[in-house]
Short mmCIF file of C-alpha atoms in Angstrom, two decimals:
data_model
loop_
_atom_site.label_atom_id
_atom_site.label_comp_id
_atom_site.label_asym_id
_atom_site.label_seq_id
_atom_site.Cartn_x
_atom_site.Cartn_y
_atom_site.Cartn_z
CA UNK A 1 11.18 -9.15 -16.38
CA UNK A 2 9.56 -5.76 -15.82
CA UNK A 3 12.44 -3.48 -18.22
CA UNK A 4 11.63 -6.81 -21.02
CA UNK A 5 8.25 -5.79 -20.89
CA UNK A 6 9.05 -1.80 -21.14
CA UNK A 7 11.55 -2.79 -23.65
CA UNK A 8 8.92 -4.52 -25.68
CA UNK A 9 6.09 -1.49 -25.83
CA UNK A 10 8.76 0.91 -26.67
CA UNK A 11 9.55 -1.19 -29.47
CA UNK A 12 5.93 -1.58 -30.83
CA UNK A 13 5.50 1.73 -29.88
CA UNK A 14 8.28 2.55 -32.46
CA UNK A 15 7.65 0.72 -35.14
CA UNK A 16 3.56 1.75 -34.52
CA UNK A 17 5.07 5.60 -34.92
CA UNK A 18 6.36 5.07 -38.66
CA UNK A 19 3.62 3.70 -39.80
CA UNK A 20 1.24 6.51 -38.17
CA UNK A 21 4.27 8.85 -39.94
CA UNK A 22 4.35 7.27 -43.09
CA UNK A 23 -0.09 7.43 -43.50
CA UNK A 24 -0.61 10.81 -42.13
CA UNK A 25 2.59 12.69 -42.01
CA UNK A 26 4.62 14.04 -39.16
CA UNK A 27 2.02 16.62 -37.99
CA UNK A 28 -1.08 14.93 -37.86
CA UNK A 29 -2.92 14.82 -34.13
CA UNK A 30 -2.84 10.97 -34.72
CA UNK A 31 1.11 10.90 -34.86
CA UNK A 32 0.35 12.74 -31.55
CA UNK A 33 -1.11 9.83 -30.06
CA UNK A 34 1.66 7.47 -30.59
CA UNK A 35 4.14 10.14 -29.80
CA UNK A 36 2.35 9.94 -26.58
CA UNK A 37 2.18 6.38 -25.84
CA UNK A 38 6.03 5.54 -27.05
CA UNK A 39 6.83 8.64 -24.76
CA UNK A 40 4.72 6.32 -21.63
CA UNK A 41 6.44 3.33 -22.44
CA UNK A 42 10.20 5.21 -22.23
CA UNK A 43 8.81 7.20 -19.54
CA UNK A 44 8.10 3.87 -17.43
CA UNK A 45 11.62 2.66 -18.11
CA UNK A 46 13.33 5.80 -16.57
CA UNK A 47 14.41 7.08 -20.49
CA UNK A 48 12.78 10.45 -19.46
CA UNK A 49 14.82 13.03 -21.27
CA UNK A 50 13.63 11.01 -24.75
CA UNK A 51 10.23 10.92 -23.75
CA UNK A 52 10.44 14.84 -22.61
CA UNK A 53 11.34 15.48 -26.35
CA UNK A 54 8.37 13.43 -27.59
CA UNK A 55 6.18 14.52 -25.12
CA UNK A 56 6.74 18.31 -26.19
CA UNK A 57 6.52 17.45 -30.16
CA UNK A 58 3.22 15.84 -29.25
CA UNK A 59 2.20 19.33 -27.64
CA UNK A 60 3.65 20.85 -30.37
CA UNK A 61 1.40 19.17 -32.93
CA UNK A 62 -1.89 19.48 -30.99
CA UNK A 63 -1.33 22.99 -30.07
CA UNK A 64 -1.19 23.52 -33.70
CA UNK A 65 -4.20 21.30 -35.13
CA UNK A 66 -6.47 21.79 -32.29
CA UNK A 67 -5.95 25.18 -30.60
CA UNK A 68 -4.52 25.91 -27.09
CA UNK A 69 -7.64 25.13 -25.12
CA UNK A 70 -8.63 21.83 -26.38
CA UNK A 71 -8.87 19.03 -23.81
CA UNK A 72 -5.97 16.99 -25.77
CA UNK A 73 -3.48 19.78 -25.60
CA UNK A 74 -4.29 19.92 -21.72
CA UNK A 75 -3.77 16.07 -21.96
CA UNK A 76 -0.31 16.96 -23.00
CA UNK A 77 0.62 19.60 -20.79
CA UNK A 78 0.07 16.37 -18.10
CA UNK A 79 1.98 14.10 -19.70
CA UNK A 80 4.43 16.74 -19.88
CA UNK A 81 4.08 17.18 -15.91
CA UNK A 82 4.42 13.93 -15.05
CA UNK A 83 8.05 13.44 -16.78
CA UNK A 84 9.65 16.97 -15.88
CA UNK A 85 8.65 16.08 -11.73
CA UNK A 86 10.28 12.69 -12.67
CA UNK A 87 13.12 14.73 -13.92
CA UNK A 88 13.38 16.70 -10.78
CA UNK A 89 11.79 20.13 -12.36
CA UNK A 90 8.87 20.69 -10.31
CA UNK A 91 8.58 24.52 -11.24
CA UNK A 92 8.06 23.66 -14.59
CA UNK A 93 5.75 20.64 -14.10
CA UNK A 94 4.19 23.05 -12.03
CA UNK A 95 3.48 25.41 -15.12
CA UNK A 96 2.22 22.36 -17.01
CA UNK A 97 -0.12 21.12 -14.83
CA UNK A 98 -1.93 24.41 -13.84
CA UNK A 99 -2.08 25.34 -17.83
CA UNK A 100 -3.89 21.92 -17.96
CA UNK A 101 -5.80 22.19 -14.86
CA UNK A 102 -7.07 25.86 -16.42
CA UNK A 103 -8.09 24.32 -19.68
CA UNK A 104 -9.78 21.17 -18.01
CA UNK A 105 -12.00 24.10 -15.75
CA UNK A 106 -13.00 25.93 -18.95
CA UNK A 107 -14.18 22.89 -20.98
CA UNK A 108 -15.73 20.65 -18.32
CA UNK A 109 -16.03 23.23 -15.21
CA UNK A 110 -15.59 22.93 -11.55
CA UNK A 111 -17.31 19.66 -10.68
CA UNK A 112 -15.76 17.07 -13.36
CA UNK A 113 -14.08 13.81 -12.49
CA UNK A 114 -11.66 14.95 -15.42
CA UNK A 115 -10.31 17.85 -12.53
CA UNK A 116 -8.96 14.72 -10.57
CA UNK A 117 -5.64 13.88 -12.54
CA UNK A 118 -4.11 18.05 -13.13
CA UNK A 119 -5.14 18.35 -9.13
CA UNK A 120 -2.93 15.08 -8.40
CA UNK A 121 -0.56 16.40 -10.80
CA UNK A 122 -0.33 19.83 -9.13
CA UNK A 123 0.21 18.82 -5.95
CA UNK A 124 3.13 16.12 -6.71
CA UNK A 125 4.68 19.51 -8.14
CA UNK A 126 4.22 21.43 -4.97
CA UNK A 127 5.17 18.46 -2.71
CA UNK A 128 8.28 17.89 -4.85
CA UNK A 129 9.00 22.02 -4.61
CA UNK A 130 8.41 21.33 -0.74
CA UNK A 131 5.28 23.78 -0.28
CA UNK A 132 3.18 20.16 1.51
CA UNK A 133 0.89 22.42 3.00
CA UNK A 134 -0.42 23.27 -0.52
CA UNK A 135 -0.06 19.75 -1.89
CA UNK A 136 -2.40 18.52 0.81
CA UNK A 137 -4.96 21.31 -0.12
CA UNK A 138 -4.62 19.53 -3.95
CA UNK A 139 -4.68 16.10 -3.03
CA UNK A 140 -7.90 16.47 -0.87
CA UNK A 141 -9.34 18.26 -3.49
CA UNK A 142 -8.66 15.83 -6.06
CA UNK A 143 -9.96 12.90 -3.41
CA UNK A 144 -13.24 15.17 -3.00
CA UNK A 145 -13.91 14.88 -6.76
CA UNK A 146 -13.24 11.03 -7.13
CA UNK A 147 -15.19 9.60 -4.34
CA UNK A 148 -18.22 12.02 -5.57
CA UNK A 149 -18.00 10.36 -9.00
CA UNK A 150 -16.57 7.20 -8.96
CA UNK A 151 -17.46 6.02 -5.25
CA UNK A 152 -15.49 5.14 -1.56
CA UNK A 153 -14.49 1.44 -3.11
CA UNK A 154 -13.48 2.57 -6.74
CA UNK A 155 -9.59 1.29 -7.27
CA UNK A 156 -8.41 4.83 -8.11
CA UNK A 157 -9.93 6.24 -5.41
CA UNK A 158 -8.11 3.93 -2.81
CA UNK A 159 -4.69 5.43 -5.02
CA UNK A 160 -5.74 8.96 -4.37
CA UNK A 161 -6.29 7.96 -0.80
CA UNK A 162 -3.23 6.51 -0.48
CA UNK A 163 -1.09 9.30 -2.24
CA UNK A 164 -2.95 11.36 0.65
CA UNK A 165 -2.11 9.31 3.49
CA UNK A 166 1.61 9.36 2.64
CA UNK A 167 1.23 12.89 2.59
CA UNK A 168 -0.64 13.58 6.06
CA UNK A 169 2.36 11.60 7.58
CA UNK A 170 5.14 13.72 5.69
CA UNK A 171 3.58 16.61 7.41
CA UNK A 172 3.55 14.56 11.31
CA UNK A 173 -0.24 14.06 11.08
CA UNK A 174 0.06 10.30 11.85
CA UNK A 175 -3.59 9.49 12.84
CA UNK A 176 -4.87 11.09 9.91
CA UNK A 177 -2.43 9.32 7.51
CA UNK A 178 -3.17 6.27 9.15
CA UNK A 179 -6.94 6.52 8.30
CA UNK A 180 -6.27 6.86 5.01
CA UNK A 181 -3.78 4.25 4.16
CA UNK A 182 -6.41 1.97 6.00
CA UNK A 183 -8.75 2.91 3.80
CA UNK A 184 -7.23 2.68 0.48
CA UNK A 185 -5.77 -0.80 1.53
CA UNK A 186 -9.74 -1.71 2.58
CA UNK A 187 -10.70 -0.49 -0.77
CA UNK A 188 -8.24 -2.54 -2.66
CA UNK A 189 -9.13 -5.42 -0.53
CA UNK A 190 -13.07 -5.27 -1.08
CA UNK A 191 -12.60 -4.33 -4.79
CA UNK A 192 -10.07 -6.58 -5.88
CA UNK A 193 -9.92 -9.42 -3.64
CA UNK A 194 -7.53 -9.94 -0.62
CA UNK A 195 -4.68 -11.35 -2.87
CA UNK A 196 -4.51 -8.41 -5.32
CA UNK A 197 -1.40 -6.68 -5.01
CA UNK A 198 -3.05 -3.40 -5.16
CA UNK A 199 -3.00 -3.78 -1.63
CA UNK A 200 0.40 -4.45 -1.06
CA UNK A 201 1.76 -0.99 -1.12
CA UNK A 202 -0.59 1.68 1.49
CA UNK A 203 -0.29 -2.08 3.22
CA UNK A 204 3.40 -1.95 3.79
CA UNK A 205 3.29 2.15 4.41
CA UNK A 206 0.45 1.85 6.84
CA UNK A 207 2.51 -0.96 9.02
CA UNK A 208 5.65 1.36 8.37
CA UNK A 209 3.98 4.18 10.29
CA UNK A 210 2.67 1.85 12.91
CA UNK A 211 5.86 0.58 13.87
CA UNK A 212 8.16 3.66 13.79
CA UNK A 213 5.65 6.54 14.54
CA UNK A 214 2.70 4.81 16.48
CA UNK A 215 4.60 2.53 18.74
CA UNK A 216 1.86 -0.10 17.16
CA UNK A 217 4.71 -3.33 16.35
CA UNK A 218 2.68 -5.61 17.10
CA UNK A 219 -0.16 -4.62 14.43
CA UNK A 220 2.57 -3.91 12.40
CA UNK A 221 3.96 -7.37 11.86
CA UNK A 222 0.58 -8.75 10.52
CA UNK A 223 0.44 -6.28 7.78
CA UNK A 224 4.06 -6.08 6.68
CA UNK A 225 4.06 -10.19 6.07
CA UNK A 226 1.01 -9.06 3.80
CA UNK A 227 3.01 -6.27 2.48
CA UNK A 228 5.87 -9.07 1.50
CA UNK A 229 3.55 -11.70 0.24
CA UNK A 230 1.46 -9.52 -2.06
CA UNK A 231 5.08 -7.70 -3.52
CA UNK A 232 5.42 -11.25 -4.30
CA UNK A 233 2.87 -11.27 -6.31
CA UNK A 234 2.62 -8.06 -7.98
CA UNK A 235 5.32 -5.90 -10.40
CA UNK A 236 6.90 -3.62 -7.94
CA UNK A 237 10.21 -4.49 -8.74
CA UNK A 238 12.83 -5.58 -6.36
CA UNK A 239 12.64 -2.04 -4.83
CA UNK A 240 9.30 -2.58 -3.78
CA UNK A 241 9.94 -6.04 -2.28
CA UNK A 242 12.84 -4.77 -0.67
CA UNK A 243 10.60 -2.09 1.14
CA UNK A 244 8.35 -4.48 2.25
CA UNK A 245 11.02 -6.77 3.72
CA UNK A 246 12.50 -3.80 5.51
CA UNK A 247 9.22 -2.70 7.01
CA UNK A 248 8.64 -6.48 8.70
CA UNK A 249 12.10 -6.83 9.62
CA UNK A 250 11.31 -3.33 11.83
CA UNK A 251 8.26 -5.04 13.02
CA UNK A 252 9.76 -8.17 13.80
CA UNK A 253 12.61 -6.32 16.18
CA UNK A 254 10.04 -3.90 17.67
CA UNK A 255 7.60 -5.99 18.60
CA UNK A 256 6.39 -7.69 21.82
CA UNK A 257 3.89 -10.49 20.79
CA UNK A 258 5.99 -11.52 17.32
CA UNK A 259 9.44 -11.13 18.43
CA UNK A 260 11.73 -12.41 16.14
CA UNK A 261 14.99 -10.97 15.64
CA UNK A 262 16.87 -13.36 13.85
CA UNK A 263 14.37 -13.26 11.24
CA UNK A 264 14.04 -9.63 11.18
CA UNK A 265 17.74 -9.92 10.62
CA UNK A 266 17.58 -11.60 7.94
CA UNK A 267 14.74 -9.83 6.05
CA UNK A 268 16.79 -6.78 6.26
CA UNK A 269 19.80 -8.45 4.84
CA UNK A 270 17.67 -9.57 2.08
CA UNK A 271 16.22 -6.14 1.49
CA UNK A 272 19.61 -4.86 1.29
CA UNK A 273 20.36 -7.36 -1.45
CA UNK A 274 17.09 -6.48 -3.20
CA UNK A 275 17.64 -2.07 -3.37
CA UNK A 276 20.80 -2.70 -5.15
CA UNK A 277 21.13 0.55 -6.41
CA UNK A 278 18.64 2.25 -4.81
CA UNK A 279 18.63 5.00 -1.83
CA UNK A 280 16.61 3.17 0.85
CA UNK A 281 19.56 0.84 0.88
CA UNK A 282 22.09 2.86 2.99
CA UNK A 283 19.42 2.86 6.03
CA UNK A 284 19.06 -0.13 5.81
CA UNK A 285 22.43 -1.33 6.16
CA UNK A 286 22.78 1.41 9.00
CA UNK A 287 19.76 -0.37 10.46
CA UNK A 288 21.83 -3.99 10.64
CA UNK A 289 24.45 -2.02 11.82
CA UNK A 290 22.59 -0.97 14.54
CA UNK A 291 20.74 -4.01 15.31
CA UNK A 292 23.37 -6.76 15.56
CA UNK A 293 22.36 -10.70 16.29
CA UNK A 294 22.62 -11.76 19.40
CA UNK A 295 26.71 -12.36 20.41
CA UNK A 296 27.61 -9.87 17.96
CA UNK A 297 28.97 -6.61 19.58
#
């Protein structure tokens, strides 16, 4: 349902480009937009290299129209970020986002809310080139800056918070990362309601470091059946259900209070059949492997 949808935008997204072409020609800053947005759209479907191509025409044509320093060219440099980490160049989304970050200082200066996105970008670069320490000195930065503007409950916020937490706990600082995924999962929660699935995903990484670095099952189990029902709900793909199921089939096992192995056992075998294709599904076949039912050897 999810590649329909993509499949759809890039399609309007195509036929929205010749027209812009055909009214204003090929190097007019409005045939950068939908450059832009058809390069999204691919971009969100995994067609990266296309949207690369667009992405740097789109440059291209603002560089040219509306000079290096303009807030749309540093716009673009972004976009352009965002694919080439996808892509698995960090170095050169590196480049991109601190020529964007530079121009965004220059036209809007140290304090703006519009710092917030080059910061985030900056640091997925550095976390992606494995320098965390310096990705953790971005993200809080870029947290800093949104909960000044925008507030502790605003939903971006409880992303950057989130995109933080994971972060403290790749670098083994487990109480910190648990405050944080709290929080962005409260802030979801008290923003948009306890059934948005927002929620779902600091929800299943918070019970995730509960049960395998906290020694916390038993908390865990609550918040990975919330993790399952709200992937339920939401568009996270069968990767993201998948990641949910394997998190409460952990918590089921581990726990004390919510035992229940044979339906652990099962969740995992339905994760497995959910990250067809994907790399979390290797542990968690090595996990059945390692966690037979009960008469098995």
């Amino acid at each position: 349902a999810m590649r329909g949808r993509f499949d759809a935008a890039v399609e309007a997204f195509r036929i929205s480009r010749q027209h812009i072409e055909h009214e204003y020609g090929k190097l007019h800053p409005n045939t950068a937009t939908v450059l832009d947005n058809l390069a999204s759209a691919l971009s969100e479907r995994g067609d990266h290299e296309e949207a690369r191509q667009l992405q740097d025409r789109a440059l291209r044509i603002r560089e040219t129209n509306l000079g290096l320093e303009h807030p749309e060219v540093a716009t673009s440099h972004l976009n352009m970020s965002a694919t080439l980490v996808a892509m698995g160049d960090a170095a050169l989304s590196r480049q991109h986002a601190q020529t964007a970050l530079e121009i965004f200082r220059k036209v809007y200066g140290e304090d703006s809310l519009e710092l917030v996105r080059p910061l985030n970008n900056l640091a997925n670069a550095h976390a992606a080139l494995e320098q965390p320490e310096r990705a953790l000195e971005l993200r809080q930065q870029a947290l800093a800056l949104a909960r000044k503007h925008l507030g502790d409950e605003h939903p971006r916020v409880a992303q950057y918070r989130h995109r933080l937490g994971l972060l403290l706990a790749r670098l083994g600082r487990d109480e910190e990362a648990e405050t944080e995924l709290r929080a962005a999962m409260d802030a979801y929660t008290k923003t948009l309601g306890a059934e948005d699935p927002s929620a779902g995903e600091p929800c299943a990484d918070l019970a995730e470091l509960l049960v395998t670095r906290l020694g916390r099952a038993d908390e865990a189990v609550g918040l990975a059946e919330r993790a399952v029902r709200l992937a339920a709900l939401g568009e996270v793909g069968d990767a993201g259900r998948g990641s949910a199921r394997f998190v409460l089939a952990q918590a089921l096992w581990a726990s004390q209070a919510h035992r229940d192995r044979p339906r652990a056992r099962l969740m995992a075998q339905l994760a497995v059949r959910d990250l067809e294709g994907d790399d979390l599904r290797a542990q968690v076949e090595a996990w059945l492997g390692a966690h037979p039912a009960e008469g098995e050897p």
